Amino acid sequence: MKPEYEIRHVLGLSGGRDSAALAVFMRQNHPDLDLEYFFTDTGKELPEVYEFLVKLEGFLGKPIVRLNPDRDFDFWLKQYNDFLPSAQSRWCTRQLKLRPFEQWIKPSLDSGVTFYSYVAIRSDEQYREGYSSKHKNLIVQLPFKDAGIDKSGVLEILDGVGLGLPTYYEWRTRSGCTFCFFQQKIEWVRLMERHPEYFEEAKRYEKTAMDHGSPFTWSQGESLDDLAKPERIAQIKEDHQRRLERMCDIRQVNPLRPDAEPIDIDDLYGKSKVCLACHK
């Protein structure tokens, strides 16, 4: 049977600024493309992510398809012997982000449809780890790379249409699960202060994992119980403030955006090899 669509254009949204800006950019610069927007929902996202997606949906004037994994985090945690996901074993990204996307497009791919997938890698980034095509009919496109759009350009795109940044950028500069292991320690402290219920949930997962011999904790080198001690919190905040002051001393101010460009966690702590499927 001839497929209903011979070509489909898809753009994955993480709830982060870069993928949101790419959706805006594509709508403004390629209105002829019938883009399908999707969000893979792990069920463990920040509430601010959902709020921003609704706001973005209003601007795009199209629904953002929610892709849900057929098995939740708890199921996969048991499959991996209660070992937490980590930078060394990113089973959460594979099972809760990439697998639902593959299942969504597989019937169309199998029927001969060609997919163009638009990914928000900026011109000032190296190609970060994320979804690489394993099928000849799935073609990855990098519009920001092609157009020379960097971080400042992304911020200008979002400001220009009145969207701005997701509100979680007030305390954290990545989207993704509430207990993402790529969070810096200051972000764990802020999660505890902003969303104590999610911090407590992460502690419960960590305790179960440690009871089953998991070699990983959520935050490298210490448990969340230790991180949450008052003296440790004070130490983390003091270290973060010193980093912030040093960065402000050496940072070159963008004259076009002297006050509006936020300092990313990665700018302070060094670039981490995060998964773009979760964090773009």
PDB file of N, CA, C and O in Angstrom, residues 8 45 56 60 62 69 81 86 93 105 131 149-150 159 163 179 187 189 204 237 246:
ATOM      1  N   ARG A   8       7.717  13.158   5.836  1.00  0.00           N
ATOM      2  CA  ARG A   8       7.232  13.801   7.051  1.00  0.00           C
ATOM      3  C   ARG A   8       8.378  14.581   7.695  1.00  0.00           C
ATOM      4  O   ARG A   8       9.534  14.156   7.653  1.00  0.00           O
ATOM      5  N   GLU A  45       9.111  14.764  34.508  1.00  0.00           N
ATOM      6  CA  GLU A  45       9.567  16.098  34.120  1.00  0.00           C
ATOM      7  C   GLU A  45       9.173  17.132  35.175  1.00  0.00           C
ATOM      8  O   GLU A  45       8.243  16.944  35.960  1.00  0.00           O
ATOM      9  N   LEU A  56       4.259  27.355  24.434  1.00  0.00           N
ATOM     10  CA  LEU A  56       4.835  27.201  23.101  1.00  0.00           C
ATOM     11  C   LEU A  56       3.786  26.719  22.112  1.00  0.00           C
ATOM     12  O   LEU A  56       3.728  27.185  20.966  1.00  0.00           O
ATOM     13  N   LEU A  60       2.793  28.280  18.428  1.00  0.00           N
ATOM     14  CA  LEU A  60       2.915  27.503  17.195  1.00  0.00           C
ATOM     15  C   LEU A  60       1.565  27.309  16.507  1.00  0.00           C
ATOM     16  O   LEU A  60       1.508  27.119  15.292  1.00  0.00           O
ATOM     17  N   LYS A  62      -0.242  24.782  16.776  1.00  0.00           N
ATOM     18  CA  LYS A  62      -0.394  23.364  16.455  1.00  0.00           C
ATOM     19  C   LYS A  62      -0.179  22.556  17.722  1.00  0.00           C
ATOM     20  O   LYS A  62       0.597  22.972  18.598  1.00  0.00           O
ATOM     21  N   PRO A  69       6.275   6.619  27.040  1.00  0.00           N
ATOM     22  CA  PRO A  69       6.854   5.270  26.974  1.00  0.00           C
ATOM     23  C   PRO A  69       5.826   4.221  27.363  1.00  0.00           C
ATOM     24  O   PRO A  69       4.941   4.469  28.189  1.00  0.00           O
ATOM     25  N   ASN A  81      18.024  -4.009  37.421  1.00  0.00           N
ATOM     26  CA  ASN A  81      18.417  -4.486  38.755  1.00  0.00           C
ATOM     27  C   ASN A  81      18.513  -3.369  39.791  1.00  0.00           C
ATOM     28  O   ASN A  81      19.371  -3.403  40.679  1.00  0.00           O
ATOM     29  N   SER A  86      23.038   6.551  34.820  1.00  0.00           N
ATOM     30  CA  SER A  86      24.202   7.396  35.092  1.00  0.00           C
ATOM     31  C   SER A  86      24.813   7.829  33.769  1.00  0.00           C
ATOM     32  O   SER A  86      24.382   7.387  32.696  1.00  0.00           O
ATOM     33  N   THR A  93      17.571   7.505  28.984  1.00  0.00           N
ATOM     34  CA  THR A  93      17.438   8.140  27.675  1.00  0.00           C
ATOM     35  C   THR A  93      17.044   7.120  26.613  1.00  0.00           C
ATOM     36  O   THR A  93      16.150   7.356  25.800  1.00  0.00           O
ATOM     37  N   ILE A 105       7.648   6.365  14.919  1.00  0.00           N
ATOM     38  CA  ILE A 105       7.890   6.527  13.490  1.00  0.00           C
ATOM     39  C   ILE A 105       8.057   5.198  12.750  1.00  0.00           C
ATOM     40  O   ILE A 105       8.001   5.174  11.516  1.00  0.00           O
ATOM     41  N   TYR A 131      20.225  11.594  19.360  1.00  0.00           N
ATOM     42  CA  TYR A 131      19.699  10.625  18.413  1.00  0.00           C
ATOM     43  C   TYR A 131      20.462  10.674  17.095  1.00  0.00           C
ATOM     44  O   TYR A 131      20.531  11.698  16.450  1.00  0.00           O
ATOM     45  N   ILE A 149      23.321  30.186  13.936  1.00  0.00           N
ATOM     46  CA  ILE A 149      22.628  30.707  15.117  1.00  0.00           C
ATOM     47  C   ILE A 149      23.248  30.112  16.377  1.00  0.00           C
ATOM     48  O   ILE A 149      23.320  28.898  16.538  1.00  0.00           O
ATOM     49  N   ASP A 150      23.715  31.011  17.259  1.00  0.00           N
ATOM     50  CA  ASP A 150      24.355  30.586  18.496  1.00  0.00           C
ATOM     51  C   ASP A 150      23.431  30.814  19.686  1.00  0.00           C
ATOM     52  O   ASP A 150      22.233  31.076  19.518  1.00  0.00           O
ATOM     53  N   ASP A 159      12.861  35.770  22.811  1.00  0.00           N
ATOM     54  CA  ASP A 159      12.422  37.095  23.274  1.00  0.00           C
ATOM     55  C   ASP A 159      11.599  37.800  22.207  1.00  0.00           C
ATOM     56  O   ASP A 159      10.634  38.509  22.507  1.00  0.00           O
ATOM     57  N   LEU A 163       8.085  34.717  24.055  1.00  0.00           N
ATOM     58  CA  LEU A 163       8.074  33.481  24.837  1.00  0.00           C
ATOM     59  C   LEU A 163       9.031  33.543  26.018  1.00  0.00           C
ATOM     60  O   LEU A 163       8.717  33.113  27.121  1.00  0.00           O
ATOM     61  N   PHE A 179      15.145  14.224  38.557  1.00  0.00           N
ATOM     62  CA  PHE A 179      16.327  13.633  39.201  1.00  0.00           C
ATOM     63  C   PHE A 179      17.454  13.345  38.194  1.00  0.00           C
ATOM     64  O   PHE A 179      18.224  12.404  38.372  1.00  0.00           O
ATOM     65  N   GLU A 187      22.282  22.545  41.625  1.00  0.00           N
ATOM     66  CA  GLU A 187      20.945  22.302  41.082  1.00  0.00           C
ATOM     67  C   GLU A 187      20.163  21.321  41.960  1.00  0.00           C
ATOM     68  O   GLU A 187      18.943  21.433  42.082  1.00  0.00           O
ATOM     69  N   VAL A 189      20.549  21.167  45.198  1.00  0.00           N
ATOM     70  CA  VAL A 189      20.152  22.002  46.336  1.00  0.00           C
ATOM     71  C   VAL A 189      18.917  22.825  45.978  1.00  0.00           C
ATOM     72  O   VAL A 189      17.961  22.927  46.754  1.00  0.00           O
ATOM     73  N   ARG A 204      14.458   8.473  47.622  1.00  0.00           N
ATOM     74  CA  ARG A 204      13.906   7.121  47.760  1.00  0.00           C
ATOM     75  C   ARG A 204      14.449   6.192  46.677  1.00  0.00           C
ATOM     76  O   ARG A 204      14.809   5.038  46.961  1.00  0.00           O
ATOM     77  N   LYS A 237      26.666  26.160  48.201  1.00  0.00           N
ATOM     78  CA  LYS A 237      26.250  27.517  47.826  1.00  0.00           C
ATOM     79  C   LYS A 237      27.439  28.471  47.807  1.00  0.00           C
ATOM     80  O   LYS A 237      27.543  29.342  46.920  1.00  0.00           O
ATOM     81  N   ARG A 246      33.752  34.752  39.863  1.00  0.00           N
ATOM     82  CA  ARG A 246      34.880  34.638  38.939  1.00  0.00           C
ATOM     83  C   ARG A 246      34.421  34.773  37.493  1.00  0.00           C
ATOM     84  O   ARG A 246      35.077  35.438  36.678  1.00  0.00           O
TER      85      ARG A 246
END
